[in-house]
PDB file of N, CA and C in Angstrom:
ATOM      1  N   MET A 280     -77.671-181.869  13.572  1.00  0.00           N
ATOM      2  CA  MET A 280     -79.114-182.153  13.364  1.00  0.00           C
ATOM      3  C   MET A 280     -78.916-181.217  15.083  1.00  0.00           C
ATOM      4  N   PRO A 281     -79.773-179.789  15.381  1.00  0.00           N
ATOM      5  CA  PRO A 281     -79.947-179.636  16.519  1.00  0.00           C
ATOM      6  C   PRO A 281     -80.346-180.042  17.680  1.00  0.00           C
ATOM      7  N   THR A 282     -79.963-180.014  18.390  1.00  0.00           N
ATOM      8  CA  THR A 282     -80.917-180.237  19.704  1.00  0.00           C
ATOM      9  C   THR A 282     -81.316-179.331  20.970  1.00  0.00           C
ATOM     10  N   ILE A 283     -82.201-179.795  21.656  1.00  0.00           N
ATOM     11  CA  ILE A 283     -82.657-178.741  22.665  1.00  0.00           C
ATOM     12  C   ILE A 283     -82.608-179.267  23.723  1.00  0.00           C
ATOM     13  N   ASN A 284     -81.961-178.461  24.703  1.00  0.00           N
ATOM     14  CA  ASN A 284     -81.293-179.343  26.070  1.00  0.00           C
ATOM     15  C   ASN A 284     -82.322-179.314  27.076  1.00  0.00           C
ATOM     16  N   PRO A 285     -83.009-180.242  27.386  1.00  0.00           N
ATOM     17  CA  PRO A 285     -84.212-180.190  28.733  1.00  0.00           C
ATOM     18  C   PRO A 285     -83.988-179.211  29.882  1.00  0.00           C
ATOM     19  N   PHE A 286     -82.105-179.410  30.210  1.00  0.00           N
ATOM     20  CA  PHE A 286     -82.016-178.978  31.177  1.00  0.00           C
ATOM     21  C   PHE A 286     -81.101-177.600  31.163  1.00  0.00           C
ATOM     22  N   PRO A 287     -81.807-176.945  32.387  1.00  0.00           N
ATOM     23  CA  PRO A 287     -81.466-175.552  32.361  1.00  0.00           C
ATOM     24  C   PRO A 287     -79.663-175.280  32.496  1.00  0.00           C
ATOM     25  N   ASP A 288     -78.508-175.996  32.936  1.00  0.00           N
ATOM     26  CA  ASP A 288     -77.554-175.927  33.198  1.00  0.00           C
ATOM     27  C   ASP A 288     -77.093-177.690  32.493  1.00  0.00           C
ATOM     28  N   ARG A 289     -75.875-176.677  31.908  1.00  0.00           N
ATOM     29  CA  ARG A 289     -74.868-177.846  31.085  1.00  0.00           C
ATOM     30  C   ARG A 289     -74.827-179.079  31.871  1.00  0.00           C
ATOM     31  N   TYR A 290     -74.273-178.937  33.101  1.00  0.00           N
ATOM     32  CA  TYR A 290     -73.793-179.676  33.972  1.00  0.00           C
ATOM     33  C   TYR A 290     -74.543-179.777  35.142  1.00  0.00           C
ATOM     34  N   ARG A 291     -75.186-181.013  35.177  1.00  0.00           N
ATOM     35  CA  ARG A 291     -76.106-181.660  36.357  1.00  0.00           C
ATOM     36  C   ARG A 291     -75.165-182.011  37.273  1.00  0.00           C
ATOM     37  N   SER A 292     -75.260-181.868  38.649  1.00  0.00           N
ATOM     38  CA  SER A 292     -74.754-182.359  39.688  1.00  0.00           C
ATOM     39  C   SER A 292     -75.484-183.740  39.637  1.00  0.00           C
ATOM     40  N   ILE A 293     -74.913-184.747  40.653  1.00  0.00           N
ATOM     41  CA  ILE A 293     -75.356-186.536  40.814  1.00  0.00           C
ATOM     42  C   ILE A 293     -75.785-185.826  42.563  1.00  0.00           C
ATOM     43  N   LYS A 294     -77.062-186.948  42.717  1.00  0.00           N
ATOM     44  CA  LYS A 294     -77.591-186.554  43.728  1.00  0.00           C
ATOM     45  C   LYS A 294     -76.672-187.441  45.143  1.00  0.00           C
ATOM     46  N   SER A 295     -75.962-188.295  44.403  1.00  0.00           N
ATOM     47  CA  SER A 295     -75.024-188.758  45.575  1.00  0.00           C
ATOM     48  C   SER A 295     -74.184-187.848  46.159  1.00  0.00           C
ATOM     49  N   SER A 296     -73.671-186.331  45.294  1.00  0.00           N
ATOM     50  CA  SER A 296     -72.635-185.597  45.953  1.00  0.00           C
ATOM     51  C   SER A 296     -73.053-185.387  47.416  1.00  0.00           C
ATOM     52  N   VAL A 297     -72.088-185.205  48.532  1.00  0.00           N
ATOM     53  CA  VAL A 297     -72.128-184.767  49.650  1.00  0.00           C
ATOM     54  C   VAL A 297     -71.123-183.514  49.807  1.00  0.00           C
ATOM     55  N   THR A 298     -71.047-182.921  48.748  1.00  0.00           N
ATOM     56  CA  THR A 298     -70.689-181.822  49.263  1.00  0.00           C
ATOM     57  C   THR A 298     -71.391-180.321  48.511  1.00  0.00           C
ATOM     58  N   ASP A 299     -71.210-179.347  48.794  1.00  0.00           N
ATOM     59  CA  ASP A 299     -71.950-178.076  47.988  1.00  0.00           C
ATOM     60  C   ASP A 299     -71.237-177.873  46.629  1.00  0.00           C
ATOM     61  N   SER A 300     -70.182-177.581  46.930  1.00  0.00           N
ATOM     62  CA  SER A 300     -69.334-177.655  45.141  1.00  0.00           C
ATOM     63  C   SER A 300     -69.959-178.633  44.184  1.00  0.00           C
ATOM     64  N   SER A 301     -70.360-179.587  44.598  1.00  0.00           N
ATOM     65  CA  SER A 301     -70.767-180.834  43.818  1.00  0.00           C
ATOM     66  C   SER A 301     -69.730-181.202  42.171  1.00  0.00           C
ATOM     67  N   PRO A 302     -68.316-181.567  43.016  1.00  0.00           N
ATOM     68  CA  PRO A 302     -67.284-181.599  42.166  1.00  0.00           C
ATOM     69  C   PRO A 302     -67.689-183.347  40.961  1.00  0.00           C
ATOM     70  N   MET A 303     -68.823-183.540  40.993  1.00  0.00           N
ATOM     71  CA  MET A 303     -69.170-184.696  39.977  1.00  0.00           C
ATOM     72  C   MET A 303     -70.003-184.294  39.470  1.00  0.00           C
ATOM     73  N   VAL A 304     -69.961-184.291  38.129  1.00  0.00           N
ATOM     74  CA  VAL A 304     -71.418-183.747  37.579  1.00  0.00           C
ATOM     75  C   VAL A 304     -71.530-184.411  36.194  1.00  0.00           C
ATOM     76  N   ILE A 305     -73.060-184.076  35.667  1.00  0.00           N
ATOM     77  CA  ILE A 305     -73.118-184.929  34.399  1.00  0.00           C
ATOM     78  C   ILE A 305     -72.985-183.681  33.216  1.00  0.00           C
ATOM     79  N   ASP A 306     -72.532-184.193  32.463  1.00  0.00           N
ATOM     80  CA  ASP A 306     -72.618-183.177  30.939  1.00  0.00           C
ATOM     81  C   ASP A 306     -73.890-183.711  30.451  1.00  0.00           C
ATOM     82  N   THR A 307     -74.986-182.459  30.592  1.00  0.00           N
ATOM     83  CA  THR A 307     -76.067-183.062  29.937  1.00  0.00           C
ATOM     84  C   THR A 307     -76.133-182.928  28.061  1.00  0.00           C
ATOM     85  N   GLN A 308     -74.938-182.240  28.037  1.00  0.00           N
ATOM     86  CA  GLN A 308     -75.081-182.213  25.888  1.00  0.00           C
ATOM     87  C   GLN A 308     -73.780-183.309  25.569  1.00  0.00           C
ATOM     88  N   ALA A 309     -73.703-184.191  26.654  1.00  0.00           N
ATOM     89  CA  ALA A 309     -72.627-185.630  26.196  1.00  0.00           C
ATOM     90  C   ALA A 309     -73.378-186.057  25.097  1.00  0.00           C
ATOM     91  N   ASN A 310     -72.939-187.488  24.451  1.00  0.00           N
ATOM     92  CA  ASN A 310     -74.001-187.766  23.452  1.00  0.00           C
ATOM     93  C   ASN A 310     -74.518-188.709  24.692  1.00  0.00           C
ATOM     94  N   PRO A 311     -76.053-188.973  24.023  1.00  0.00           N
ATOM     95  CA  PRO A 311     -76.725-189.677  24.980  1.00  0.00           C
ATOM     96  C   PRO A 311     -76.444-191.212  25.452  1.00  0.00           C
ATOM     97  N   GLN A 312     -75.738-191.787  24.151  1.00  0.00           N
ATOM     98  CA  GLN A 312     -75.176-192.809  24.186  1.00  0.00           C
ATOM     99  C   GLN A 312     -74.229-193.146  25.083  1.00  0.00           C
ATOM    100  N   ASP A 313     -73.536-192.315  25.261  1.00  0.00           N
ATOM    101  CA  ASP A 313     -72.078-192.301  25.786  1.00  0.00           C
ATOM    102  C   ASP A 313     -72.473-192.450  27.731  1.00  0.00           C
ATOM    103  N   ILE A 314     -73.705-191.556  27.574  1.00  0.00           N
ATOM    104  CA  ILE A 314     -74.045-191.306  28.945  1.00  0.00           C
ATOM    105  C   ILE A 314     -74.800-192.559  29.652  1.00  0.00           C
ATOM    106  N   HIS A 315     -75.720-193.337  28.680  1.00  0.00           N
ATOM    107  CA  HIS A 315     -76.272-194.390  28.700  1.00  0.00           C
ATOM    108  C   HIS A 315     -75.429-195.758  29.399  1.00  0.00           C
ATOM    109  N   GLU A 316     -74.332-195.897  28.228  1.00  0.00           N
ATOM    110  CA  GLU A 316     -73.139-196.728  28.583  1.00  0.00           C
ATOM    111  C   GLU A 316     -72.456-196.407  30.381  1.00  0.00           C
ATOM    112  N   ALA A 317     -72.555-195.325  30.961  1.00  0.00           N
ATOM    113  CA  ALA A 317     -72.273-194.959  31.359  1.00  0.00           C
ATOM    114  C   ALA A 317     -73.207-195.527  32.837  1.00  0.00           C
ATOM    115  N   ALA A 318     -74.120-195.181  32.631  1.00  0.00           N
ATOM    116  CA  ALA A 318     -75.177-195.432  33.636  1.00  0.00           C
ATOM    117  C   ALA A 318     -75.382-197.189  33.659  1.00  0.00           C
ATOM    118  N   LEU A 319     -75.145-197.366  32.350  1.00  0.00           N
ATOM    119  CA  LEU A 319     -75.058-199.641  32.729  1.00  0.00           C
ATOM    120  C   LEU A 319     -73.838-199.830  33.085  1.00  0.00           C
ATOM    121  N   GLN A 320     -73.063-199.326  32.984  1.00  0.00           N
ATOM    122  CA  GLN A 320     -71.825-200.233  33.747  1.00  0.00           C
ATOM    123  C   GLN A 320     -72.016-199.770  35.384  1.00  0.00           C
ATOM    124  N   ARG A 321     -72.517-198.608  35.595  1.00  0.00           N
ATOM    125  CA  ARG A 321     -72.532-198.465  37.760  1.00  0.00           C
ATOM    126  C   ARG A 321     -73.790-199.462  37.712  1.00  0.00           C
ATOM    127  N   ILE A 322     -74.547-199.820  36.945  1.00  0.00           N
ATOM    128  CA  ILE A 322     -75.698-200.036  37.102  1.00  0.00           C
ATOM    129  C   ILE A 322     -75.821-201.688  37.436  1.00  0.00           C
ATOM    130  N   ARG A 323     -74.568-202.077  36.431  1.00  0.00           N
ATOM    131  CA  ARG A 323     -73.907-203.774  36.399  1.00  0.00           C
ATOM    132  C   ARG A 323     -72.863-203.609  37.628  1.00  0.00           C
ATOM    133  N   ALA A 324     -72.338-202.876  37.753  1.00  0.00           N
ATOM    134  CA  ALA A 324     -71.401-203.130  39.102  1.00  0.00           C
ATOM    135  C   ALA A 324     -72.526-203.314  39.912  1.00  0.00           C
ATOM    136  N   SER A 325     -73.334-202.605  40.669  1.00  0.00           N
ATOM    137  CA  SER A 325     -73.661-202.697  41.713  1.00  0.00           C
ATOM    138  C   SER A 325     -74.630-203.849  41.820  1.00  0.00           C
ATOM    139  N   SER A 326     -75.537-204.339  40.669  1.00  0.00           N
ATOM    140  CA  SER A 326     -75.932-205.712  40.618  1.00  0.00           C
ATOM    141  C   SER A 326     -75.120-206.607  40.695  1.00  0.00           C
ATOM    142  N   ASN A 327     -73.757-206.853  39.954  1.00  0.00           N
ATOM    143  CA  ASN A 327     -72.809-207.844  40.396  1.00  0.00           C
ATOM    144  C   ASN A 327     -72.152-208.195  41.576  1.00  0.00           C
ATOM    145  N   LEU A 328     -72.391-206.766  42.291  1.00  0.00           N
ATOM    146  CA  LEU A 328     -72.208-206.768  43.937  1.00  0.00           C
ATOM    147  C   LEU A 328     -73.218-207.811  44.588  1.00  0.00           C
ATOM    148  N   LEU A 329     -74.365-206.963  44.411  1.00  0.00           N
ATOM    149  CA  LEU A 329     -75.756-207.831  45.158  1.00  0.00           C
ATOM    150  C   LEU A 329     -75.242-209.383  44.627  1.00  0.00           C
ATOM    151  N   GLU A 330     -75.439-209.828  43.263  1.00  0.00           N
ATOM    152  CA  GLU A 330     -75.013-211.008  43.270  1.00  0.00           C
ATOM    153  C   GLU A 330     -73.912-212.054  44.234  1.00  0.00           C
ATOM    154  N   THR A 331     -73.085-211.324  44.044  1.00  0.00           N
ATOM    155  CA  THR A 331     -72.043-211.909  44.876  1.00  0.00           C
ATOM    156  C   THR A 331     -72.127-211.842  46.215  1.00  0.00           C
ATOM    157  N   LEU A 332     -73.150-210.604  46.522  1.00  0.00           N
ATOM    158  CA  LEU A 332     -73.204-210.660  47.972  1.00  0.00           C
ATOM    159  C   LEU A 332     -74.212-211.713  48.478  1.00  0.00           C
ATOM    160  N   HIS A 333     -75.068-212.356  47.337  1.00  0.00           N
ATOM    161  CA  HIS A 333     -76.134-213.037  47.636  1.00  0.00           C
ATOM    162  C   HIS A 333     -75.840-214.806  47.878  1.00  0.00           C
ATOM    163  N   CYS A 334     -74.800-214.812  47.128  1.00  0.00           N
ATOM    164  CA  CYS A 334     -74.174-216.295  47.063  1.00  0.00           C
ATOM    165  C   CYS A 334     -73.298-216.640  48.411  1.00  0.00           C
ATOM    166  N   GLN A 335     -72.832-215.495  49.205  1.00  0.00           N
ATOM    167  CA  GLN A 335     -72.113-215.609  50.074  1.00  0.00           C
ATOM    168  C   GLN A 335     -72.227-215.758  51.558  1.00  0.00           C
ATOM    169  N   CYS A 336     -71.242-216.648  52.008  1.00  0.00           N
ATOM    170  CA  CYS A 336     -72.374-216.970  53.962  1.00  0.00           C
ATOM    171  C   CYS A 336     -71.648-215.997  54.449  1.00  0.00           C
ATOM    172  N   PHE A 337     -72.404-215.054  55.468  1.00  0.00           N
ATOM    173  CA  PHE A 337     -71.878-213.953  56.418  1.00  0.00           C
ATOM    174  C   PHE A 337     -71.442-214.526  57.889  1.00  0.00           C
ATOM    175  N   LYS A 338     -71.339-216.157  57.838  1.00  0.00           N
ATOM    176  CA  LYS A 338     -71.105-216.152  59.353  1.00  0.00           C
ATOM    177  C   LYS A 338     -69.743-215.391  59.634  1.00  0.00           C
ATOM    178  N   ASN A 339     -68.916-215.554  58.777  1.00  0.00           N
ATOM    179  CA  ASN A 339     -67.825-215.009  59.495  1.00  0.00           C
ATOM    180  C   ASN A 339     -67.219-213.411  58.864  1.00  0.00           C
ATOM    181  N   CYS A 340     -68.782-212.674  58.632  1.00  0.00           N
ATOM    182  CA  CYS A 340     -68.572-211.257  57.892  1.00  0.00           C
ATOM    183  C   CYS A 340     -68.242-210.421  59.557  1.00  0.00           C
ATOM    184  N   ASP A 341     -67.686-208.945  59.439  1.00  0.00           N
ATOM    185  CA  ASP A 341     -67.866-208.395  60.032  1.00  0.00           C
ATOM    186  C   ASP A 341     -68.711-207.143  60.005  1.00  0.00           C
ATOM    187  N   VAL A 342     -69.385-206.579  61.097  1.00  0.00           N
ATOM    188  CA  VAL A 342     -70.374-206.010  61.087  1.00  0.00           C
ATOM    189  C   VAL A 342     -70.411-204.940  60.703  1.00  0.00           C
ATOM    190  N   GLN A 343     -69.052-204.084  60.541  1.00  0.00           N
ATOM    191  CA  GLN A 343     -68.500-203.108  59.935  1.00  0.00           C
ATOM    192  C   GLN A 343     -68.623-202.862  58.087  1.00  0.00           C
ATOM    193  N   ASP A 344     -68.577-203.913  57.837  1.00  0.00           N
ATOM    194  CA  ASP A 344     -68.854-204.429  56.319  1.00  0.00           C
ATOM    195  C   ASP A 344     -69.898-203.835  55.754  1.00  0.00           C
ATOM    196  N   ILE A 345     -70.939-204.302  56.552  1.00  0.00           N
ATOM    197  CA  ILE A 345     -72.281-203.894  55.955  1.00  0.00           C
ATOM    198  C   ILE A 345     -72.088-202.202  55.543  1.00  0.00           C
ATOM    199  N   PRO A 346     -71.983-201.519  56.679  1.00  0.00           N
ATOM    200  CA  PRO A 346     -72.525-199.863  56.007  1.00  0.00           C
ATOM    201  C   PRO A 346     -71.441-199.590  54.951  1.00  0.00           C
ATOM    202  N   HIS A 347     -70.236-199.973  54.553  1.00  0.00           N
ATOM    203  CA  HIS A 347     -69.668-199.740  54.155  1.00  0.00           C
ATOM    204  C   HIS A 347     -69.733-200.490  52.249  1.00  0.00           C
ATOM    205  N   ILE A 348     -70.633-202.031  52.689  1.00  0.00           N
ATOM    206  CA  ILE A 348     -71.319-202.335  51.158  1.00  0.00           C
ATOM    207  C   ILE A 348     -72.241-201.573  50.732  1.00  0.00           C
ATOM    208  N   THR A 349     -73.419-201.302  51.493  1.00  0.00           N
ATOM    209  CA  THR A 349     -74.224-200.511  51.232  1.00  0.00           C
ATOM    210  C   THR A 349     -74.052-199.293  50.851  1.00  0.00           C
ATOM    211  N   HIS A 350     -73.201-198.790  51.348  1.00  0.00           N
ATOM    212  CA  HIS A 350     -72.722-197.133  50.611  1.00  0.00           C
ATOM    213  C   HIS A 350     -72.178-197.431  49.397  1.00  0.00           C
ATOM    214  N   ALA A 351     -71.845-198.107  48.888  1.00  0.00           N
ATOM    215  CA  ALA A 351     -70.756-198.635  47.961  1.00  0.00           C
ATOM    216  C   ALA A 351     -71.823-199.035  46.939  1.00  0.00           C
ATOM    217  N   LEU A 352     -72.784-199.496  47.328  1.00  0.00           N
ATOM    218  CA  LEU A 352     -74.118-200.014  46.548  1.00  0.00           C
ATOM    219  C   LEU A 352     -75.045-198.595  45.838  1.00  0.00           C
ATOM    220  N   TYR A 353     -75.153-197.860  47.221  1.00  0.00           N
ATOM    221  CA  TYR A 353     -75.880-196.703  46.987  1.00  0.00           C
ATOM    222  C   TYR A 353     -75.188-195.908  45.813  1.00  0.00           C
ATOM    223  N   LEU A 354     -73.770-195.546  46.087  1.00  0.00           N
ATOM    224  CA  LEU A 354     -73.662-194.859  44.954  1.00  0.00           C
ATOM    225  C   LEU A 354     -73.144-195.205  43.346  1.00  0.00           C
ATOM    226  N   LEU A 355     -72.939-196.756  43.424  1.00  0.00           N
ATOM    227  CA  LEU A 355     -73.414-197.001  42.012  1.00  0.00           C
ATOM    228  C   LEU A 355     -74.592-196.946  41.241  1.00  0.00           C
ATOM    229  N   THR A 356     -75.621-197.234  42.414  1.00  0.00           N
ATOM    230  CA  THR A 356     -77.094-197.282  41.598  1.00  0.00           C
ATOM    231  C   THR A 356     -77.631-195.613  41.563  1.00  0.00           C
ATOM    232  N   GLN A 357     -77.405-194.794  42.249  1.00  0.00           N
ATOM    233  CA  GLN A 357     -77.938-193.248  42.631  1.00  0.00           C
ATOM    234  C   GLN A 357     -77.135-192.973  41.203  1.00  0.00           C
ATOM    235  N   ASP A 358     -75.805-193.076  41.151  1.00  0.00           N
ATOM    236  CA  ASP A 358     -75.176-192.254  40.007  1.00  0.00           C
ATOM    237  C   ASP A 358     -75.911-193.189  39.120  1.00  0.00           C
ATOM    238  N   GLY A 359     -75.985-194.378  38.779  1.00  0.00           N
ATOM    239  CA  GLY A 359     -76.841-194.896  37.224  1.00  0.00           C
ATOM    240  C   GLY A 359     -78.140-194.192  37.083  1.00  0.00           C
ATOM    241  N   CYS A 360     -78.779-194.265  38.165  1.00  0.00           N
ATOM    242  CA  CYS A 360     -79.996-193.624  37.846  1.00  0.00           C
ATOM    243  C   CYS A 360     -80.206-192.243  37.985  1.00  0.00           C
ATOM    244  N   ASP A 361     -79.222-191.240  37.762  1.00  0.00           N
ATOM    245  CA  ASP A 361     -78.951-190.434  37.748  1.00  0.00           C
ATOM    246  C   ASP A 361     -78.522-189.746  35.907  1.00  0.00           C
ATOM    247  N   LEU A 362     -77.439-190.824  35.453  1.00  0.00           N
ATOM    248  CA  LEU A 362     -77.176-190.685  34.377  1.00  0.00           C
ATOM    249  C   LEU A 362     -78.240-191.288  33.517  1.00  0.00           C
ATOM    250  N   LEU A 363     -79.286-192.277  33.801  1.00  0.00           N
ATOM    251  CA  LEU A 363     -80.531-193.139  33.034  1.00  0.00           C
ATOM    252  C   LEU A 363     -81.404-191.815  33.043  1.00  0.00           C
ATOM    253  N   GLN A 364     -81.263-190.910  33.687  1.00  0.00           N
ATOM    254  CA  GLN A 364     -82.316-190.011  33.733  1.00  0.00           C
ATOM    255  C   GLN A 364     -82.131-188.798  32.453  1.00  0.00           C
ATOM    256  N   VAL A 365     -80.870-188.472  32.516  1.00  0.00           N
ATOM    257  CA  VAL A 365     -79.956-187.677  31.522  1.00  0.00           C
ATOM    258  C   VAL A 365     -79.909-187.727  30.408  1.00  0.00           C
ATOM    259  N   ALA A 366     -80.003-189.223  30.529  1.00  0.00           N
ATOM    260  CA  ALA A 366     -79.441-190.164  28.972  1.00  0.00           C
ATOM    261  C   ALA A 366     -81.147-190.331  28.181  1.00  0.00           C
ATOM    262  N   GLN A 367     -82.037-190.392  29.209  1.00  0.00           N
ATOM    263  CA  GLN A 367     -83.516-190.664  28.932  1.00  0.00           C
ATOM    264  C   GLN A 367     -83.941-189.112  28.355  1.00  0.00           C
ATOM    265  N   GLN A 368     -83.956-188.463  29.034  1.00  0.00           N
ATOM    266  CA  GLN A 368     -84.153-186.836  28.406  1.00  0.00           C
ATOM    267  C   GLN A 368     -83.481-186.478  27.304  1.00  0.00           C
ATOM    268  N   GLN A 369     -81.943-186.681  27.732  1.00  0.00           N
ATOM    269  CA  GLN A 369     -81.518-186.144  25.806  1.00  0.00           C
ATOM    270  C   GLN A 369     -82.005-186.952  24.573  1.00  0.00           C
ATOM    271  N   MET A 370     -81.859-188.325  24.812  1.00  0.00           N
ATOM    272  CA  MET A 370     -82.534-189.200  23.449  1.00  0.00           C
ATOM    273  C   MET A 370     -83.823-188.586  23.076  1.00  0.00           C
ATOM    274  N   LEU A 371     -85.014-187.926  24.143  1.00  0.00           N
ATOM    275  CA  LEU A 371     -86.104-187.701  23.685  1.00  0.00           C
ATOM    276  C   LEU A 371     -85.731-186.511  22.518  1.00  0.00           C
ATOM    277  N   CYS A 372     -85.089-185.534  23.160  1.00  0.00           N
ATOM    278  CA  CYS A 372     -84.815-184.199  22.400  1.00  0.00           C
ATOM    279  C   CYS A 372     -83.992-184.625  21.049  1.00  0.00           C
ATOM    280  N   TRP A 373     -83.341-185.862  21.043  1.00  0.00           N
ATOM    281  CA  TRP A 373     -82.234-186.074  19.763  1.00  0.00           C
ATOM    282  C   TRP A 373     -83.184-186.672  18.901  1.00  0.00           C
ATOM    283  N   LYS A 374     -84.268-187.096  18.838  1.00  0.00           N
ATOM    284  CA  LYS A 374     -84.961-187.434  17.690  1.00  0.00           C
ATOM    285  C   LYS A 374     -84.927-186.921  16.476  1.00  0.00           C
ATOM    286  N   ALA A 375     -85.387-187.594  15.935  1.00  0.00           N
ATOM    287  CA  ALA A 375     -85.123-187.076  14.218  1.00  0.00           C
ATOM    288  C   ALA A 375     -86.806-186.324  13.662  1.00  0.00           C
ATOM    289  N   PRO A 376     -86.332-185.131  13.170  1.00  0.00           N
ATOM    290  CA  PRO A 376     -87.642-184.499  13.137  1.00  0.00           C
ATOM    291  C   PRO A 376     -88.487-185.424  11.947  1.00  0.00           C
ATOM    292  N   ALA A 377     -90.006-185.254  12.244  1.00  0.00           N
ATOM    293  CA  ALA A 377     -91.277-185.974  11.448  1.00  0.00           C
ATOM    294  C   ALA A 377     -90.947-185.707  10.006  1.00  0.00           C
TER     295      ALA A 377
END
């Protein structure tokens, strides 16, 4: 079944990238289910980390750990959101013709 790609470029850079060369990209022509699963994997990992932190006592926590934790949560969540956006667009275009 032919598809229409809503993205002008096949490879879309993720927003969490900090370089100009965008070494991490999303293949916008990949199977939307695979993209969706990759998104869910990252969002689940982020959610699991937040759940673990919610249950922890921070009395003995090093203050330097906070930026490390928030950075990991940002990367997981942002990448997951970027992947979900691509999967959503692809699924709209992969609908069977009426």
